[in-house]
Short mmCIF file of C-alpha atoms in Angstrom, two decimals:
data_model
loop_
_atom_site.label_atom_id
_atom_site.label_comp_id
_atom_site.label_asym_id
_atom_site.label_seq_id
_atom_site.Cartn_x
_atom_site.Cartn_y
_atom_site.Cartn_z
CA MET A 170 0.00 0.00 0.00
CA ILE A 171 1.20 3.56 -0.72
CA GLY A 172 -0.20 4.85 2.55
CA GLN A 173 -3.43 5.80 4.26
CA SER A 174 -2.94 9.56 4.72
CA PRO A 175 -5.87 11.68 3.48
CA LEU A 176 -3.63 13.61 1.07
CA ARG A 177 -2.34 10.46 -0.61
CA ILE A 178 -5.84 8.99 -0.86
CA PHE A 179 -7.10 12.25 -2.40
CA ILE A 180 -4.25 12.35 -4.94
CA ALA A 181 -4.80 8.70 -5.87
CA HIS A 182 -8.53 9.20 -6.42
CA ALA A 183 -7.93 12.43 -8.34
CA MET A 184 -5.54 10.66 -10.70
CA LEU A 185 -8.01 7.81 -11.20
CA LEU A 186 -10.84 10.25 -11.95
CA LEU A 187 -8.63 12.17 -14.37
CA GLY A 188 -7.76 8.95 -16.18
CA ILE A 189 -11.42 7.97 -16.39
CA VAL A 190 -12.34 11.37 -17.83
CA VAL A 191 -9.56 11.23 -20.43
CA VAL A 192 -10.63 7.75 -21.55
CA ALA A 193 -14.39 8.15 -21.27
CA PHE A 194 -14.90 11.64 -22.69
CA PRO A 195 -14.31 10.73 -26.38
CA ILE A 196 -16.76 7.83 -25.99
CA TYR A 197 -19.33 10.11 -24.38
CA TYR A 198 -18.82 12.72 -27.10
CA THR A 199 -19.35 10.07 -29.77
CA PHE A 200 -22.54 8.94 -28.03
CA VAL A 201 -23.82 12.51 -27.91
CA ALA A 202 -23.13 12.90 -31.63
CA SER A 203 -24.94 9.64 -32.33
CA THR A 204 -28.13 11.10 -30.87
CA GLN A 205 -28.09 14.29 -32.96
CA THR A 206 -29.32 15.08 -36.44
CA LEU A 207 -26.85 15.36 -39.30
CA GLN A 208 -27.47 19.10 -39.53
CA THR A 209 -26.61 19.56 -35.84
CA ILE A 210 -23.34 17.67 -36.22
CA LEU A 211 -22.33 19.68 -39.28
CA LYS A 212 -23.03 22.94 -37.46
CA PRO A 213 -20.54 23.31 -34.59
CA PRO A 214 -20.31 23.52 -31.69
CA LEU A 215 -21.85 20.16 -30.88
CA PRO A 216 -24.11 20.15 -27.80
CA MET A 217 -22.71 18.43 -24.74
CA LEU A 218 -26.01 16.75 -23.87
CA PRO A 219 -27.63 13.87 -25.80
CA GLY A 220 -30.21 14.82 -28.41
CA ASP A 221 -33.65 13.45 -29.18
CA GLN A 222 -32.71 11.31 -32.20
CA PHE A 223 -31.51 8.24 -30.32
CA TRP A 224 -34.21 5.85 -31.47
CA ASN A 225 -34.35 7.25 -35.00
CA ASN A 226 -30.59 7.10 -35.59
CA TYR A 227 -30.01 3.71 -34.00
CA GLY A 228 -33.08 2.22 -35.65
CA GLU A 229 -32.05 3.54 -39.07
CA ALA A 230 -28.51 2.18 -38.69
CA LEU A 231 -29.46 -1.23 -37.31
CA PHE A 232 -32.38 -2.02 -39.58
CA GLY A 233 -32.62 0.58 -42.34
CA GLY A 234 -29.22 0.30 -43.97
CA VAL A 235 -26.39 2.74 -44.60
CA GLY A 236 -26.29 4.57 -47.93
CA ARG A 237 -22.52 4.44 -48.48
CA MET A 238 -22.56 0.72 -47.66
CA GLY A 239 -25.01 -0.12 -50.42
CA GLY A 240 -27.93 -0.32 -48.02
CA VAL A 241 -26.31 -2.94 -45.75
CA SER A 242 -27.50 -2.52 -42.18
CA VAL A 243 -25.19 -2.16 -39.20
CA GLY A 244 -26.92 -5.21 -37.74
CA ARG A 245 -25.54 -7.33 -40.60
CA LEU A 246 -22.08 -5.81 -40.10
CA LEU A 247 -22.22 -6.66 -36.38
CA LEU A 248 -23.25 -10.22 -37.24
CA ASN A 249 -20.33 -10.60 -39.65
CA THR A 250 -17.84 -9.23 -37.13
CA THR A 251 -19.22 -11.35 -34.28
CA ILE A 252 -18.98 -14.55 -36.32
CA MET A 253 -15.44 -13.69 -37.36
CA ALA A 254 -14.29 -12.77 -33.84
CA LEU A 255 -15.89 -15.85 -32.26
CA GLY A 256 -14.50 -18.10 -34.97
CA ILE A 257 -10.98 -16.75 -34.54
CA ALA A 258 -11.08 -16.93 -30.72
CA VAL A 259 -12.58 -20.43 -30.53
CA GLY A 260 -10.44 -21.73 -33.40
CA LYS A 261 -7.19 -20.40 -31.94
CA ILE A 262 -7.96 -21.86 -28.50
CA PHE A 263 -9.06 -25.23 -29.93
CA ILE A 264 -5.98 -25.70 -32.11
CA SER A 265 -3.55 -24.31 -29.53
CA ILE A 266 -4.74 -26.40 -26.59
CA LEU A 267 -4.65 -29.60 -28.65
CA SER A 268 -1.17 -28.88 -30.02
CA ALA A 269 0.15 -27.99 -26.55
CA TYR A 270 -1.42 -31.17 -25.14
CA ALA A 271 0.29 -33.29 -27.78
CA ILE A 272 3.68 -31.61 -27.26
CA VAL A 273 3.67 -31.91 -23.46
CA PHE A 274 2.00 -35.27 -22.78
CA PHE A 275 2.98 -37.38 -25.78
CA ARG A 276 6.43 -38.65 -26.69
CA PHE A 277 6.95 -38.86 -30.43
CA PRO A 278 9.92 -38.28 -32.75
CA MET A 279 10.87 -34.64 -33.42
CA ARG A 280 8.41 -33.43 -30.81
CA MET A 281 10.44 -30.33 -29.90
CA VAL A 282 11.24 -29.66 -33.55
CA PHE A 283 7.52 -29.30 -34.23
CA PHE A 284 7.14 -27.04 -31.21
CA TRP A 285 9.91 -24.73 -32.39
CA LEU A 286 8.44 -24.70 -35.89
CA ILE A 287 5.19 -23.49 -34.34
CA PHE A 288 7.05 -20.96 -32.24
CA ILE A 289 8.97 -19.56 -35.22
CA THR A 290 5.67 -18.60 -36.87
CA LEU A 291 5.57 -15.69 -34.40
CA MET A 292 7.97 -14.02 -36.82
CA LEU A 293 5.50 -14.50 -39.68
CA PRO A 294 2.41 -12.41 -38.91
CA VAL A 295 -0.47 -12.09 -41.36
CA GLU A 296 1.05 -8.97 -42.92
CA VAL A 297 4.20 -10.90 -43.94
CA ARG A 298 2.38 -13.87 -45.52
CA ILE A 299 -0.65 -11.99 -46.75
CA LEU A 300 -0.04 -12.37 -50.50
CA PRO A 301 0.39 -16.18 -50.57
CA THR A 302 -2.48 -16.53 -48.08
CA TYR A 303 -4.73 -14.42 -50.27
CA LYS A 304 -3.77 -16.49 -53.33
CA VAL A 305 -4.70 -19.69 -51.49
CA MET A 306 -8.07 -18.20 -50.50
CA VAL A 307 -8.77 -17.23 -54.12
CA GLU A 308 -7.87 -20.70 -55.42
CA LEU A 309 -10.08 -22.35 -52.79
CA GLY A 310 -12.98 -20.02 -53.59
CA LEU A 311 -13.14 -18.62 -50.06
CA ILE A 312 -13.35 -14.94 -50.97
CA ASP A 313 -16.45 -13.31 -49.42
CA THR A 314 -17.00 -16.22 -47.05
CA TYR A 315 -16.82 -16.61 -43.29
CA ALA A 316 -14.29 -19.40 -43.75
CA GLY A 317 -12.04 -17.02 -45.69
CA LEU A 318 -12.28 -14.48 -42.88
CA ILE A 319 -11.55 -16.96 -40.10
CA ILE A 320 -9.31 -19.85 -41.20
CA PRO A 321 -6.10 -17.91 -42.08
CA LEU A 322 -6.14 -16.25 -38.63
CA ILE A 323 -6.82 -19.18 -36.30
CA ALA A 324 -3.26 -20.50 -35.95
CA SER A 325 -1.65 -19.06 -32.81
CA ALA A 326 1.88 -19.79 -31.63
CA THR A 327 1.38 -17.51 -28.63
CA ALA A 328 -1.61 -19.45 -27.31
CA THR A 329 0.22 -22.74 -27.90
CA LEU A 330 3.18 -21.47 -25.88
CA LEU A 331 0.94 -20.30 -23.02
CA PHE A 332 -0.93 -23.61 -22.83
CA ARG A 333 2.35 -25.54 -23.03
CA GLN A 334 3.84 -23.58 -20.15
CA PHE A 335 0.72 -24.21 -18.07
CA PHE A 336 0.58 -27.91 -18.86
CA MET A 337 4.22 -28.27 -17.82
CA THR A 338 3.27 -27.12 -14.29
CA ILE A 339 0.81 -30.02 -13.87
CA PRO A 340 2.38 -32.67 -11.58
CA GLY A 341 3.31 -35.96 -13.18
CA GLU A 342 1.58 -37.71 -10.29
CA LEU A 343 -1.74 -36.45 -11.61
CA LEU A 344 -1.13 -38.14 -14.94
CA GLU A 345 -0.05 -41.36 -13.23
CA ALA A 346 -3.16 -41.32 -11.02
CA ALA A 347 -5.35 -40.91 -14.10
CA ARG A 348 -3.64 -43.87 -15.74
CA VAL A 349 -4.18 -46.00 -12.65
CA ASP A 350 -7.87 -45.13 -12.73
CA GLY A 351 -8.00 -46.29 -16.35
CA ALA A 352 -8.31 -42.85 -17.94
CA GLY A 353 -7.21 -42.72 -21.56
CA PRO A 354 -5.72 -39.68 -23.32
CA TRP A 355 -9.08 -38.15 -24.21
CA ARG A 356 -10.63 -38.70 -20.79
CA PHE A 357 -7.55 -37.19 -19.13
CA PHE A 358 -7.83 -34.22 -21.47
CA PHE A 359 -11.56 -33.57 -21.01
CA ASP A 360 -11.95 -34.51 -17.34
CA ILE A 361 -8.73 -33.10 -15.91
CA LEU A 362 -6.89 -30.72 -18.23
CA LEU A 363 -9.85 -28.72 -19.50
CA PRO A 364 -11.30 -27.97 -16.02
CA LEU A 365 -7.84 -26.91 -14.84
CA SER A 366 -7.43 -24.68 -17.90
CA ARG A 367 -10.69 -22.75 -17.59
CA THR A 368 -9.14 -19.51 -16.35
CA ASN A 369 -6.42 -19.64 -19.01
CA ILE A 370 -9.02 -20.29 -21.70
CA ALA A 371 -11.14 -17.39 -20.44
CA ALA A 372 -8.21 -14.97 -20.43
CA LEU A 373 -7.15 -16.02 -23.92
CA PHE A 374 -10.72 -15.85 -25.19
CA VAL A 375 -11.05 -12.19 -24.18
CA ILE A 376 -7.74 -11.26 -25.82
CA LEU A 377 -8.39 -13.26 -28.98
CA PHE A 378 -11.98 -12.06 -29.34
CA ILE A 379 -10.83 -8.44 -29.30
CA TYR A 380 -8.01 -9.36 -31.69
CA GLY A 381 -10.53 -10.80 -34.13
CA TRP A 382 -13.00 -7.95 -33.64
CA THR A 383 -10.46 -5.25 -34.51
CA GLN A 384 -9.00 -6.93 -37.61
CA TYR A 385 -8.78 -4.53 -40.55
CA LEU A 386 -6.24 -5.51 -43.21
CA TRP A 387 -7.27 -9.13 -43.79
CA PRO A 388 -11.06 -8.48 -43.96
CA LEU A 389 -10.34 -5.58 -46.30
CA LEU A 390 -8.62 -7.94 -48.74
CA VAL A 391 -10.78 -11.03 -48.48
CA THR A 392 -14.20 -9.34 -48.73
CA ASN A 393 -15.44 -7.62 -51.87
CA SER A 394 -19.17 -7.58 -51.12
CA ASN A 395 -20.61 -5.06 -48.69
CA ASP A 396 -22.74 -7.85 -47.23
CA MET A 397 -19.58 -9.57 -45.95
CA ASN A 398 -17.77 -6.50 -44.61
CA THR A 399 -16.92 -6.24 -40.94
CA ILE A 400 -17.89 -3.21 -38.90
CA VAL A 401 -14.31 -1.87 -38.85
CA ILE A 402 -14.20 -1.89 -42.65
CA ALA A 403 -17.66 -0.31 -42.79
CA LEU A 404 -16.56 2.59 -40.61
CA ARG A 405 -13.82 3.42 -43.10
CA LYS A 406 -16.15 3.14 -46.08
CA MET A 407 -18.81 5.30 -44.45
CA VAL A 408 -16.48 8.29 -44.14
CA SER A 409 -16.08 10.43 -47.25
CA PHE A 410 -13.50 13.12 -47.90
CA ALA A 411 -16.34 15.64 -48.08
CA ASP A 412 -18.29 16.19 -44.87
CA ALA A 413 -21.50 16.82 -46.81
CA ASP A 414 -21.32 13.31 -48.32
CA THR A 415 -20.84 11.59 -44.97
CA GLN A 416 -23.79 10.55 -42.81
CA TRP A 417 -22.02 11.49 -39.61
CA HIS A 418 -24.93 10.62 -37.34
CA LEU A 419 -24.84 7.04 -38.68
CA VAL A 420 -21.05 6.94 -38.47
CA MET A 421 -21.25 7.84 -34.79
CA VAL A 422 -23.96 5.23 -34.21
CA THR A 423 -21.81 2.59 -35.92
CA ALA A 424 -18.78 3.59 -33.85
CA MET A 425 -20.79 3.25 -30.63
CA LEU A 426 -22.21 -0.12 -31.64
CA ALA A 427 -18.74 -1.33 -32.66
CA ILE A 428 -17.38 -0.96 -29.12
CA VAL A 429 -20.34 -2.57 -27.31
CA PRO A 430 -19.58 -6.30 -27.92
CA PRO A 431 -15.89 -6.11 -26.84
CA ILE A 432 -16.91 -4.18 -23.73
CA LEU A 433 -19.57 -6.78 -22.90
CA VAL A 434 -17.06 -9.62 -23.33
CA VAL A 435 -14.55 -7.92 -21.02
CA VAL A 436 -17.18 -7.05 -18.40
CA VAL A 437 -18.81 -10.49 -18.38
CA MET A 438 -15.51 -12.39 -18.29
CA GLN A 439 -13.53 -9.92 -16.19
CA ARG A 440 -13.19 -12.19 -13.17
CA TRP A 441 -11.89 -15.15 -15.17
CA PHE A 442 -9.74 -12.88 -17.32
CA VAL A 443 -7.91 -11.45 -14.29
CA ARG A 444 -7.54 -14.86 -12.65
CA GLY A 445 -6.17 -16.34 -15.86
CA LEU A 446 -3.50 -13.64 -16.05
CA VAL A 447 -2.37 -13.51 -12.42
CA GLU A 448 -3.19 -16.89 -10.92
CA SER A 449 -0.03 -18.88 -10.30
CA GLU A 450 -1.34 -21.88 -8.38
CA LYS A 451 -3.91 -24.14 -10.03
#
């Protein structure tokens, strides 16, 4: 503890409040703009209190379609982004936990060679291998598909490394006890390893979901149809170089809706997320 003097407590709370204001004010300002008419936004200064167009603006964006997006609704964009983010998070965790399980608990030739090959892929992010990956997606006919959005991004050396390090802390006696009880590899995995890995899975899920939600470059390349765009791509397309051509009230609505799912994931899984990051004893 820093101390319990009133001055130190006041300074600490003042710094926390200042940090909250700095972080929260742009979000509040965006929300205020999302409840105003287009004419109000284009005529500064913008009011500091929410307007009376909340239901009209949000209803038009969610169900009515956005003009610069070819009439595609923000609801469809949210669906596309949610499917992509969930697919990436679940796919990365599924592949990583299985590969880490095989590397730690099975003895096969060149086991560590395969691990280091996986680890080396950390030096090959999507941006480095994007051209050959895009060519493969074209040849497989996966352009403008959910599979094309998800599959190239689900391999994760980082998650494999984290699961491997955790599995190596599990006592060998636990494995021997499972063998004595007649548990095979799959039963040991599902009945023992998975329950022990829940906090790690939760922490990784939050990180990977946000990683998938905020992807920009790969969805930009692999989607040509507005119906398959993600909400991050849509935000860029909705903004024109001329203010008069931009539906700023719908842009602000889309920006607000784009941050809601990641916030919900963090809030709902906050307890498991923190435990997965700081818990040392399982």
